[in-house]
JSON list of C-alpha atoms in Angstrom, two decimals:
[
{"chain": "A", "resi": 1, "resn": "UNK", "atom": "CA", "xyz": [0.00, 0.00, 0.00]},
{"chain": "A", "resi": 2, "resn": "UNK", "atom": "CA", "xyz": [1.13, 3.53, -0.67]},
{"chain": "A", "resi": 3, "resn": "UNK", "atom": "CA", "xyz": [0.91, 5.60, 2.47]},
{"chain": "A", "resi": 4, "resn": "UNK", "atom": "CA", "xyz": [0.48, 9.37, 2.31]},
{"chain": "A", "resi": 5, "resn": "UNK", "atom": "CA", "xyz": [1.31, 11.41, 5.43]},
{"chain": "A", "resi": 6, "resn": "UNK", "atom": "CA", "xyz": [-0.71, 14.66, 5.41]},
{"chain": "A", "resi": 7, "resn": "UNK", "atom": "CA", "xyz": [-0.82, 17.86, 7.47]},
{"chain": "A", "resi": 8, "resn": "UNK", "atom": "CA", "xyz": [-4.12, 19.80, 7.53]},
{"chain": "A", "resi": 9, "resn": "UNK", "atom": "CA", "xyz": [-4.38, 23.54, 8.22]},
{"chain": "A", "resi": 10, "resn": "UNK", "atom": "CA", "xyz": [-7.72, 25.36, 8.71]},
{"chain": "A", "resi": 11, "resn": "UNK", "atom": "CA", "xyz": [-8.10, 29.14, 8.51]},
{"chain": "A", "resi": 12, "resn": "UNK", "atom": "CA", "xyz": [-11.06, 30.18, 10.65]},
{"chain": "A", "resi": 13, "resn": "UNK", "atom": "CA", "xyz": [-13.04, 33.35, 11.25]},
{"chain": "A", "resi": 14, "resn": "UNK", "atom": "CA", "xyz": [-16.31, 34.59, 12.73]},
{"chain": "A", "resi": 15, "resn": "UNK", "atom": "CA", "xyz": [-18.97, 36.50, 10.83]},
{"chain": "A", "resi": 16, "resn": "UNK", "atom": "CA", "xyz": [-22.46, 37.96, 11.48]},
{"chain": "A", "resi": 17, "resn": "UNK", "atom": "CA", "xyz": [-24.09, 34.89, 9.94]},
{"chain": "A", "resi": 18, "resn": "UNK", "atom": "CA", "xyz": [-22.23, 32.51, 12.27]},
{"chain": "A", "resi": 19, "resn": "UNK", "atom": "CA", "xyz": [-20.67, 33.99, 15.43]},
{"chain": "A", "resi": 20, "resn": "UNK", "atom": "CA", "xyz": [-18.87, 30.73, 16.27]},
{"chain": "A", "resi": 21, "resn": "UNK", "atom": "CA", "xyz": [-15.38, 30.34, 14.77]},
{"chain": "A", "resi": 22, "resn": "UNK", "atom": "CA", "xyz": [-15.64, 28.22, 11.63]},
{"chain": "A", "resi": 23, "resn": "UNK", "atom": "CA", "xyz": [-13.22, 27.25, 8.83]},
{"chain": "A", "resi": 24, "resn": "UNK", "atom": "CA", "xyz": [-13.39, 29.10, 5.54]},
{"chain": "A", "resi": 25, "resn": "UNK", "atom": "CA", "xyz": [-10.19, 27.69, 4.00]},
{"chain": "A", "resi": 26, "resn": "UNK", "atom": "CA", "xyz": [-8.60, 24.26, 4.44]},
{"chain": "A", "resi": 27, "resn": "UNK", "atom": "CA", "xyz": [-5.17, 23.36, 3.09]},
{"chain": "A", "resi": 28, "resn": "UNK", "atom": "CA", "xyz": [-3.71, 19.86, 2.98]},
{"chain": "A", "resi": 29, "resn": "UNK", "atom": "CA", "xyz": [0.03, 19.33, 2.55]},
{"chain": "A", "resi": 30, "resn": "UNK", "atom": "CA", "xyz": [1.55, 15.96, 1.67]},
{"chain": "A", "resi": 31, "resn": "UNK", "atom": "CA", "xyz": [4.49, 15.60, 4.04]},
{"chain": "A", "resi": 32, "resn": "UNK", "atom": "CA", "xyz": [5.73, 12.14, 3.03]},
{"chain": "A", "resi": 33, "resn": "UNK", "atom": "CA", "xyz": [4.92, 9.36, 0.59]},
{"chain": "A", "resi": 34, "resn": "UNK", "atom": "CA", "xyz": [5.88, 5.85, 1.60]},
{"chain": "A", "resi": 35, "resn": "UNK", "atom": "CA", "xyz": [6.03, 3.57, -1.47]},
{"chain": "A", "resi": 36, "resn": "UNK", "atom": "CA", "xyz": [3.96, 0.45, -1.75]},
{"chain": "A", "resi": 37, "resn": "UNK", "atom": "CA", "xyz": [5.04, -3.18, -1.83]},
{"chain": "A", "resi": 38, "resn": "UNK", "atom": "CA", "xyz": [4.56, -5.47, -4.87]},
{"chain": "A", "resi": 39, "resn": "UNK", "atom": "CA", "xyz": [0.99, -6.63, -5.59]},
{"chain": "A", "resi": 40, "resn": "UNK", "atom": "CA", "xyz": [-0.01, -9.82, -3.77]},
{"chain": "A", "resi": 41, "resn": "UNK", "atom": "CA", "xyz": [-2.87, -10.77, -6.14]},
{"chain": "A", "resi": 42, "resn": "UNK", "atom": "CA", "xyz": [-2.04, -9.76, -9.71]},
{"chain": "A", "resi": 43, "resn": "UNK", "atom": "CA", "xyz": [-4.82, -9.96, -12.32]},
{"chain": "A", "resi": 44, "resn": "UNK", "atom": "CA", "xyz": [-4.47, -11.46, -15.81]},
{"chain": "A", "resi": 45, "resn": "UNK", "atom": "CA", "xyz": [-6.18, -9.29, -18.41]},
{"chain": "A", "resi": 46, "resn": "UNK", "atom": "CA", "xyz": [-6.91, -10.53, -21.92]},
{"chain": "A", "resi": 47, "resn": "UNK", "atom": "CA", "xyz": [-7.67, -8.53, -25.05]},
{"chain": "A", "resi": 48, "resn": "UNK", "atom": "CA", "xyz": [-7.94, -10.71, -28.11]},
{"chain": "A", "resi": 49, "resn": "UNK", "atom": "CA", "xyz": [-4.78, -12.81, -28.34]},
{"chain": "A", "resi": 50, "resn": "UNK", "atom": "CA", "xyz": [-2.83, -10.51, -26.02]},
{"chain": "A", "resi": 51, "resn": "UNK", "atom": "CA", "xyz": [-2.59, -11.10, -22.28]},
{"chain": "A", "resi": 52, "resn": "UNK", "atom": "CA", "xyz": [-1.00, -9.00, -19.57]},
{"chain": "A", "resi": 53, "resn": "UNK", "atom": "CA", "xyz": [-0.57, -9.39, -15.84]},
{"chain": "A", "resi": 54, "resn": "UNK", "atom": "CA", "xyz": [-1.29, -6.17, -13.94]},
{"chain": "A", "resi": 55, "resn": "UNK", "atom": "CA", "xyz": [-1.55, -5.14, -10.29]},
{"chain": "A", "resi": 56, "resn": "UNK", "atom": "CA", "xyz": [-5.01, -5.61, -8.78]},
{"chain": "A", "resi": 57, "resn": "UNK", "atom": "CA", "xyz": [-4.93, -1.92, -7.79]},
{"chain": "A", "resi": 58, "resn": "UNK", "atom": "CA", "xyz": [-5.14, -0.94, -11.48]},
{"chain": "A", "resi": 59, "resn": "UNK", "atom": "CA", "xyz": [-8.19, -3.12, -12.15]},
{"chain": "A", "resi": 60, "resn": "UNK", "atom": "CA", "xyz": [-10.19, -3.88, -9.01]},
{"chain": "A", "resi": 61, "resn": "UNK", "atom": "CA", "xyz": [-12.32, -1.51, -6.90]},
{"chain": "A", "resi": 62, "resn": "UNK", "atom": "CA", "xyz": [-10.77, -0.52, -3.55]},
{"chain": "A", "resi": 63, "resn": "UNK", "atom": "CA", "xyz": [-12.76, -3.10, -1.58]},
{"chain": "A", "resi": 64, "resn": "UNK", "atom": "CA", "xyz": [-11.24, -5.96, -3.62]},
{"chain": "A", "resi": 65, "resn": "UNK", "atom": "CA", "xyz": [-7.64, -4.72, -3.77]},
{"chain": "A", "resi": 66, "resn": "UNK", "atom": "CA", "xyz": [-4.93, -6.46, -1.80]},
{"chain": "A", "resi": 67, "resn": "UNK", "atom": "CA", "xyz": [-3.34, -4.58, 1.11]},
{"chain": "A", "resi": 68, "resn": "UNK", "atom": "CA", "xyz": [-0.22, -3.86, -0.95]},
{"chain": "A", "resi": 69, "resn": "UNK", "atom": "CA", "xyz": [-2.22, -1.99, -3.65]},
{"chain": "A", "resi": 70, "resn": "UNK", "atom": "CA", "xyz": [-4.63, -0.08, -1.40]},
{"chain": "A", "resi": 71, "resn": "UNK", "atom": "CA", "xyz": [-3.76, 3.58, -0.68]},
{"chain": "A", "resi": 72, "resn": "UNK", "atom": "CA", "xyz": [-3.76, 4.85, 2.91]},
{"chain": "A", "resi": 73, "resn": "UNK", "atom": "CA", "xyz": [-3.88, 8.47, 4.05]},
{"chain": "A", "resi": 74, "resn": "UNK", "atom": "CA", "xyz": [-2.67, 9.30, 7.55]},
{"chain": "A", "resi": 75, "resn": "UNK", "atom": "CA", "xyz": [-3.42, 12.71, 8.99]},
{"chain": "A", "resi": 76, "resn": "UNK", "atom": "CA", "xyz": [-0.29, 13.67, 10.95]},
{"chain": "A", "resi": 77, "resn": "UNK", "atom": "CA", "xyz": [-1.25, 17.07, 12.30]},
{"chain": "A", "resi": 78, "resn": "UNK", "atom": "CA", "xyz": [-4.20, 19.46, 12.21]},
{"chain": "A", "resi": 79, "resn": "UNK", "atom": "CA", "xyz": [-3.65, 23.16, 12.94]},
{"chain": "A", "resi": 80, "resn": "UNK", "atom": "CA", "xyz": [-5.88, 26.24, 12.81]},
{"chain": "A", "resi": 81, "resn": "UNK", "atom": "CA", "xyz": [-5.31, 29.96, 12.49]},
{"chain": "A", "resi": 82, "resn": "UNK", "atom": "CA", "xyz": [-8.01, 32.38, 13.62]},
{"chain": "A", "resi": 83, "resn": "UNK", "atom": "CA", "xyz": [-7.99, 35.39, 11.26]},
{"chain": "A", "resi": 84, "resn": "UNK", "atom": "CA", "xyz": [-10.51, 37.50, 13.15]},
{"chain": "A", "resi": 85, "resn": "UNK", "atom": "CA", "xyz": [-14.08, 38.67, 12.83]},
{"chain": "A", "resi": 86, "resn": "UNK", "atom": "CA", "xyz": [-15.56, 39.70, 9.52]},
{"chain": "A", "resi": 87, "resn": "UNK", "atom": "CA", "xyz": [-17.68, 42.86, 9.86]},
{"chain": "A", "resi": 88, "resn": "UNK", "atom": "CA", "xyz": [-21.23, 43.24, 8.53]},
{"chain": "A", "resi": 89, "resn": "UNK", "atom": "CA", "xyz": [-20.16, 46.05, 6.22]},
{"chain": "A", "resi": 90, "resn": "UNK", "atom": "CA", "xyz": [-16.82, 44.56, 5.15]},
{"chain": "A", "resi": 91, "resn": "UNK", "atom": "CA", "xyz": [-18.08, 43.77, 1.63]},
{"chain": "A", "resi": 92, "resn": "UNK", "atom": "CA", "xyz": [-19.90, 47.08, 1.02]},
{"chain": "A", "resi": 93, "resn": "UNK", "atom": "CA", "xyz": [-18.14, 49.64, -1.15]},
{"chain": "A", "resi": 94, "resn": "UNK", "atom": "CA", "xyz": [-19.08, 53.33, -1.35]}
]
């Protein structure tokens, strides 16, 4: 399985419509990629007289893929930055 290590950062604010701090922008950063192992259940695909053996991850849905072909995402860290309150007249221009 290929494992992706991800950091998540939320930018939050408050506004007249929702006085509780809430995210308005979420960024995800891939920190590391750990390569996968060889496929444990390769699939033979035929097209006419031609055959090929491919990884099950290229052919099968996720539920039927072997553990070596299935992707895994691990959230390493989640952070948030509060950017302040947005005023009721912030978008109005004179």
